[in-house]
Structures are given as C-alpha cells and as structure tokens.
Amino acid sequence: MADSITVYGIPNCDTVKKGRKWLDAQSVSYEFHDYKKKGIDAKTLKSFSKALGWESLVNKRGTTWRKLDDAEKENLNESKAIELMIENTSLIKRPVITGGK
C-alpha cells in the first residue's frame, strides 16, 4: 500500500486550492495540514529542507517576506530560515506534498 499523502498549506492559497481540486478529481485521498491552524515544527521543516533545499521553501515573492525587517532577511541560512518559517508560516512556499508516489 502507498504511503499516506499529506498536503501542507493554507486553505485560501490559490495554488493549494488547485492542487487539492486536482487530487480530489483523481480520487486521491490525502490529509490536509493547515499551517494557520496547526502550525509547523522544526523537525518537519528540516525534512522538507533535506528533500527540497531550504532555499526553495522560502517564499520571497509574498507580502510576508516583504514585511520582514531587513535584518531578518540578511545572512539567511537554513536554521534562520526554519525559525522564520515557524514564526511566519506564510513564508513557506506551498503546497508541500509528502507521501504517495
């Protein structure tokens, strides 16, 4: 049996909506992890980072990034990025999907 699928994101995000709609149309069962309600922990973000690279997880195009102080954006590394993403879940590019094929 395939691994269970988890979709991580924010319900109002258009890209997340499109992804969930596609999965529903394909009759793929999945669990939705809402960052706004459930948050995210460092261990999970580190596993995402290991698989995808922390740079690809940080959404630098959104308003949340633009609202950060310049000091927070400077000298960004994996641990600093993970801290920022835990504090500001809208900084995480989405959706992130785990499990399945």
Short mmCIF file of N, CA and C in Angstrom, two decimals:
data_model
loop_
_atom_site.label_atom_id
_atom_site.label_comp_id
_atom_site.label_asym_id
_atom_site.label_seq_id
_atom_site.Cartn_x
_atom_site.Cartn_y
_atom_site.Cartn_z
N MET A 1 0.84 -1.18 0.00
CA MET A 1 0.00 0.00 0.00
C MET A 1 0.89 1.25 0.00
N ALA A 2 0.45 2.27 -0.73
CA ALA A 2 1.24 3.50 -0.84
C ALA A 2 1.22 4.27 0.47
N ASP A 3 2.27 5.09 0.64
CA ASP A 3 2.31 5.98 1.81
C ASP A 3 1.11 6.90 1.78
N SER A 4 0.64 7.29 2.97
CA SER A 4 -0.45 8.25 3.01
C SER A 4 0.08 9.61 2.56
N ILE A 5 -0.77 10.36 1.91
CA ILE A 5 -0.39 11.66 1.36
C ILE A 5 -0.85 12.76 2.29
N THR A 6 0.03 13.71 2.53
CA THR A 6 -0.31 14.90 3.30
C THR A 6 -0.01 16.12 2.44
N VAL A 7 -0.98 17.02 2.38
CA VAL A 7 -0.83 18.28 1.67
C VAL A 7 -0.68 19.36 2.74
N TYR A 8 0.44 20.05 2.73
CA TYR A 8 0.71 21.13 3.68
C TYR A 8 0.45 22.45 2.98
N GLY A 9 -0.30 23.33 3.64
CA GLY A 9 -0.54 24.63 3.03
C GLY A 9 -1.52 25.47 3.81
N ILE A 10 -2.07 26.44 3.10
CA ILE A 10 -3.04 27.38 3.66
C ILE A 10 -4.29 27.27 2.79
N PRO A 11 -5.47 27.10 3.39
CA PRO A 11 -6.68 26.84 2.59
C PRO A 11 -7.03 27.92 1.57
N ASN A 12 -6.70 29.18 1.84
CA ASN A 12 -7.06 30.25 0.91
C ASN A 12 -6.07 30.45 -0.23
N CYS A 13 -4.97 29.74 -0.22
CA CYS A 13 -3.95 29.87 -1.26
C CYS A 13 -4.47 29.26 -2.57
N ASP A 14 -4.41 30.02 -3.65
CA ASP A 14 -4.91 29.54 -4.94
C ASP A 14 -4.19 28.29 -5.42
N THR A 15 -2.89 28.23 -5.23
CA THR A 15 -2.13 27.06 -5.66
C THR A 15 -2.51 25.83 -4.86
N VAL A 16 -2.74 26.00 -3.57
CA VAL A 16 -3.18 24.89 -2.72
C VAL A 16 -4.57 24.44 -3.17
N LYS A 17 -5.45 25.39 -3.44
CA LYS A 17 -6.80 25.05 -3.90
C LYS A 17 -6.75 24.23 -5.19
N LYS A 18 -5.90 24.64 -6.14
CA LYS A 18 -5.77 23.92 -7.41
C LYS A 18 -5.26 22.51 -7.17
N GLY A 19 -4.25 22.38 -6.31
CA GLY A 19 -3.68 21.06 -6.02
C GLY A 19 -4.69 20.14 -5.36
N ARG A 20 -5.43 20.65 -4.39
CA ARG A 20 -6.44 19.84 -3.71
C ARG A 20 -7.56 19.46 -4.66
N LYS A 21 -7.95 20.39 -5.52
CA LYS A 21 -9.01 20.11 -6.51
C LYS A 21 -8.57 18.99 -7.45
N TRP A 22 -7.30 19.04 -7.88
CA TRP A 22 -6.77 18.01 -8.77
C TRP A 22 -6.75 16.66 -8.06
N LEU A 23 -6.26 16.62 -6.82
CA LEU A 23 -6.24 15.36 -6.07
C LEU A 23 -7.65 14.80 -5.90
N ASP A 24 -8.61 15.68 -5.58
CA ASP A 24 -10.00 15.25 -5.43
C ASP A 24 -10.54 14.67 -6.74
N ALA A 25 -10.23 15.32 -7.86
CA ALA A 25 -10.70 14.86 -9.17
C ALA A 25 -10.10 13.50 -9.53
N GLN A 26 -8.90 13.22 -9.02
CA GLN A 26 -8.25 11.94 -9.28
C GLN A 26 -8.63 10.89 -8.24
N SER A 27 -9.51 11.26 -7.32
CA SER A 27 -9.94 10.38 -6.22
C SER A 27 -8.77 9.92 -5.35
N VAL A 28 -7.83 10.83 -5.15
CA VAL A 28 -6.67 10.54 -4.30
C VAL A 28 -7.00 11.02 -2.89
N SER A 29 -6.90 10.11 -1.93
CA SER A 29 -7.18 10.51 -0.55
C SER A 29 -5.92 11.12 0.05
N TYR A 30 -6.12 12.14 0.86
CA TYR A 30 -5.00 12.84 1.47
C TYR A 30 -5.48 13.52 2.73
N GLU A 31 -4.51 13.87 3.57
CA GLU A 31 -4.79 14.67 4.77
C GLU A 31 -4.31 16.08 4.47
N PHE A 32 -5.08 17.07 4.89
CA PHE A 32 -4.66 18.46 4.69
C PHE A 32 -4.13 19.01 6.01
N HIS A 33 -2.91 19.52 5.97
CA HIS A 33 -2.28 20.14 7.15
C HIS A 33 -2.32 21.64 6.95
N ASP A 34 -3.17 22.30 7.71
CA ASP A 34 -3.35 23.75 7.62
C ASP A 34 -2.33 24.44 8.52
N TYR A 35 -1.36 25.13 7.88
CA TYR A 35 -0.34 25.84 8.66
C TYR A 35 -0.94 26.83 9.64
N LYS A 36 -2.01 27.49 9.24
CA LYS A 36 -2.61 28.53 10.08
C LYS A 36 -3.22 27.95 11.35
N LYS A 37 -3.78 26.75 11.27
CA LYS A 37 -4.41 26.12 12.43
C LYS A 37 -3.44 25.23 13.22
N LYS A 38 -2.59 24.50 12.50
CA LYS A 38 -1.73 23.50 13.15
C LYS A 38 -0.29 23.95 13.31
N GLY A 39 0.10 25.01 12.58
CA GLY A 39 1.49 25.42 12.63
C GLY A 39 2.38 24.40 11.95
N ILE A 40 3.66 24.51 12.21
CA ILE A 40 4.65 23.58 11.66
C ILE A 40 5.82 23.52 12.63
N ASP A 41 6.47 22.38 12.72
CA ASP A 41 7.59 22.26 13.65
C ASP A 41 8.92 22.18 12.89
N ALA A 42 9.98 22.41 13.62
CA ALA A 42 11.32 22.43 13.02
C ALA A 42 11.68 21.08 12.40
N LYS A 43 11.30 19.99 13.04
CA LYS A 43 11.64 18.66 12.52
C LYS A 43 11.03 18.45 11.13
N THR A 44 9.76 18.84 10.96
CA THR A 44 9.10 18.68 9.66
C THR A 44 9.75 19.58 8.62
N LEU A 45 10.02 20.84 9.00
CA LEU A 45 10.66 21.75 8.06
C LEU A 45 12.06 21.27 7.67
N LYS A 46 12.78 20.67 8.62
CA LYS A 46 14.11 20.14 8.30
C LYS A 46 14.01 18.99 7.31
N SER A 47 12.96 18.16 7.44
CA SER A 47 12.79 17.06 6.48
C SER A 47 12.44 17.61 5.09
N PHE A 48 11.62 18.68 5.05
CA PHE A 48 11.33 19.33 3.77
C PHE A 48 12.62 19.90 3.18
N SER A 49 13.41 20.54 4.03
CA SER A 49 14.65 21.17 3.61
C SER A 49 15.63 20.15 3.06
N LYS A 50 15.70 19.00 3.71
CA LYS A 50 16.60 17.95 3.26
C LYS A 50 16.19 17.45 1.88
N ALA A 51 14.89 17.34 1.65
CA ALA A 51 14.39 16.83 0.38
C ALA A 51 14.42 17.88 -0.74
N LEU A 52 14.13 19.13 -0.38
CA LEU A 52 13.93 20.17 -1.40
C LEU A 52 14.98 21.28 -1.39
N GLY A 53 15.70 21.40 -0.28
CA GLY A 53 16.61 22.53 -0.09
C GLY A 53 15.86 23.68 0.55
N TRP A 54 16.42 24.26 1.60
CA TRP A 54 15.69 25.30 2.33
C TRP A 54 15.41 26.52 1.46
N GLU A 55 16.30 26.81 0.50
CA GLU A 55 16.11 27.98 -0.36
C GLU A 55 14.81 27.88 -1.16
N SER A 56 14.47 26.67 -1.59
CA SER A 56 13.26 26.50 -2.40
C SER A 56 11.98 26.54 -1.56
N LEU A 57 12.11 26.47 -0.24
CA LEU A 57 10.94 26.52 0.64
C LEU A 57 10.52 27.94 0.98
N VAL A 58 11.45 28.88 0.93
CA VAL A 58 11.16 30.25 1.36
C VAL A 58 10.49 31.03 0.23
N ASN A 59 9.29 31.51 0.51
CA ASN A 59 8.54 32.29 -0.47
C ASN A 59 8.96 33.76 -0.37
N LYS A 60 9.85 34.16 -1.27
CA LYS A 60 10.37 35.52 -1.24
C LYS A 60 9.53 36.48 -2.09
N ARG A 61 8.47 35.99 -2.68
CA ARG A 61 7.62 36.83 -3.53
C ARG A 61 6.39 37.36 -2.80
N GLY A 62 6.10 36.81 -1.64
CA GLY A 62 4.88 37.18 -0.94
C GLY A 62 5.02 38.42 -0.06
N THR A 63 3.88 38.88 0.41
CA THR A 63 3.86 40.07 1.27
C THR A 63 4.51 39.79 2.62
N THR A 64 4.44 38.57 3.10
CA THR A 64 5.05 38.25 4.39
C THR A 64 6.56 38.50 4.33
N TRP A 65 7.21 38.07 3.26
CA TRP A 65 8.64 38.30 3.08
C TRP A 65 8.94 39.79 3.04
N ARG A 66 8.15 40.53 2.27
CA ARG A 66 8.39 41.97 2.12
C ARG A 66 8.21 42.72 3.44
N LYS A 67 7.38 42.20 4.33
CA LYS A 67 7.14 42.86 5.61
C LYS A 67 8.22 42.59 6.65
N LEU A 68 9.08 41.59 6.39
CA LEU A 68 10.15 41.29 7.35
C LEU A 68 11.16 42.43 7.38
N ASP A 69 11.77 42.62 8.55
CA ASP A 69 12.86 43.59 8.68
C ASP A 69 14.04 43.13 7.83
N ASP A 70 14.80 44.08 7.32
CA ASP A 70 15.98 43.73 6.53
C ASP A 70 16.95 42.88 7.34
N ALA A 71 17.03 43.12 8.63
CA ALA A 71 17.93 42.34 9.50
C ALA A 71 17.54 40.86 9.51
N GLU A 72 16.25 40.59 9.43
CA GLU A 72 15.79 39.19 9.41
C GLU A 72 16.13 38.51 8.09
N LYS A 73 16.18 39.28 7.01
CA LYS A 73 16.46 38.73 5.69
C LYS A 73 17.95 38.53 5.44
N GLU A 74 18.80 39.27 6.17
CA GLU A 74 20.24 39.21 5.96
C GLU A 74 20.84 37.92 6.48
N ASN A 75 21.89 37.48 5.81
CA ASN A 75 22.64 36.29 6.22
C ASN A 75 21.73 35.08 6.46
N LEU A 76 20.77 34.90 5.57
CA LEU A 76 19.82 33.80 5.72
C LEU A 76 20.52 32.47 5.49
N ASN A 77 20.32 31.56 6.42
CA ASN A 77 20.83 30.21 6.29
C ASN A 77 19.69 29.26 6.67
N GLU A 78 19.95 27.97 6.63
CA GLU A 78 18.88 27.00 6.88
C GLU A 78 18.23 27.19 8.25
N SER A 79 19.01 27.29 9.31
CA SER A 79 18.41 27.37 10.64
C SER A 79 17.63 28.67 10.82
N LYS A 80 18.16 29.77 10.30
CA LYS A 80 17.45 31.04 10.40
C LYS A 80 16.16 31.01 9.56
N ALA A 81 16.23 30.42 8.38
CA ALA A 81 15.05 30.30 7.52
C ALA A 81 13.97 29.45 8.19
N ILE A 82 14.38 28.36 8.83
CA ILE A 82 13.41 27.49 9.51
C ILE A 82 12.75 28.25 10.66
N GLU A 83 13.52 29.00 11.42
CA GLU A 83 12.93 29.80 12.50
C GLU A 83 11.90 30.79 11.95
N LEU A 84 12.27 31.48 10.86
CA LEU A 84 11.34 32.45 10.26
C LEU A 84 10.08 31.77 9.75
N MET A 85 10.22 30.57 9.15
CA MET A 85 9.05 29.86 8.62
C MET A 85 8.14 29.35 9.73
N ILE A 86 8.72 28.99 10.87
CA ILE A 86 7.90 28.56 12.02
C ILE A 86 7.09 29.75 12.54
N GLU A 87 7.74 30.90 12.62
CA GLU A 87 7.08 32.11 13.13
C GLU A 87 6.09 32.70 12.12
N ASN A 88 6.38 32.54 10.84
CA ASN A 88 5.57 33.12 9.76
C ASN A 88 5.28 32.04 8.73
N THR A 89 4.27 31.22 8.97
CA THR A 89 4.01 30.07 8.09
C THR A 89 3.69 30.49 6.65
N SER A 90 3.28 31.73 6.45
CA SER A 90 3.02 32.20 5.08
C SER A 90 4.31 32.33 4.27
N LEU A 91 5.47 32.24 4.92
CA LEU A 91 6.74 32.27 4.21
C LEU A 91 7.05 30.96 3.50
N ILE A 92 6.32 29.90 3.83
CA ILE A 92 6.60 28.60 3.23
C ILE A 92 5.90 28.52 1.88
N LYS A 93 6.68 28.22 0.83
CA LYS A 93 6.06 28.02 -0.48
C LYS A 93 5.10 26.84 -0.35
N ARG A 94 4.02 26.92 -1.06
CA ARG A 94 3.00 25.89 -0.91
C ARG A 94 2.32 25.58 -2.23
N PRO A 95 1.75 24.40 -2.28
CA PRO A 95 1.71 23.37 -1.25
C PRO A 95 3.01 22.55 -1.22
N VAL A 96 3.24 21.93 -0.09
CA VAL A 96 4.26 20.89 0.03
C VAL A 96 3.48 19.61 0.22
N ILE A 97 3.79 18.59 -0.57
CA ILE A 97 3.05 17.33 -0.52
C ILE A 97 4.03 16.22 -0.17
N THR A 98 3.67 15.43 0.83
CA THR A 98 4.51 14.31 1.24
C THR A 98 3.74 13.01 1.07
N GLY A 99 4.49 11.92 0.93
CA GLY A 99 3.88 10.61 0.80
C GLY A 99 3.50 10.33 -0.65
N GLY A 100 2.88 9.18 -0.86
CA GLY A 100 2.46 8.82 -2.20
C GLY A 100 3.63 8.46 -3.09
N LYS A 101 3.38 8.51 -4.37
CA LYS A 101 4.42 8.15 -5.35
C LYS A 101 5.15 9.37 -5.82
#
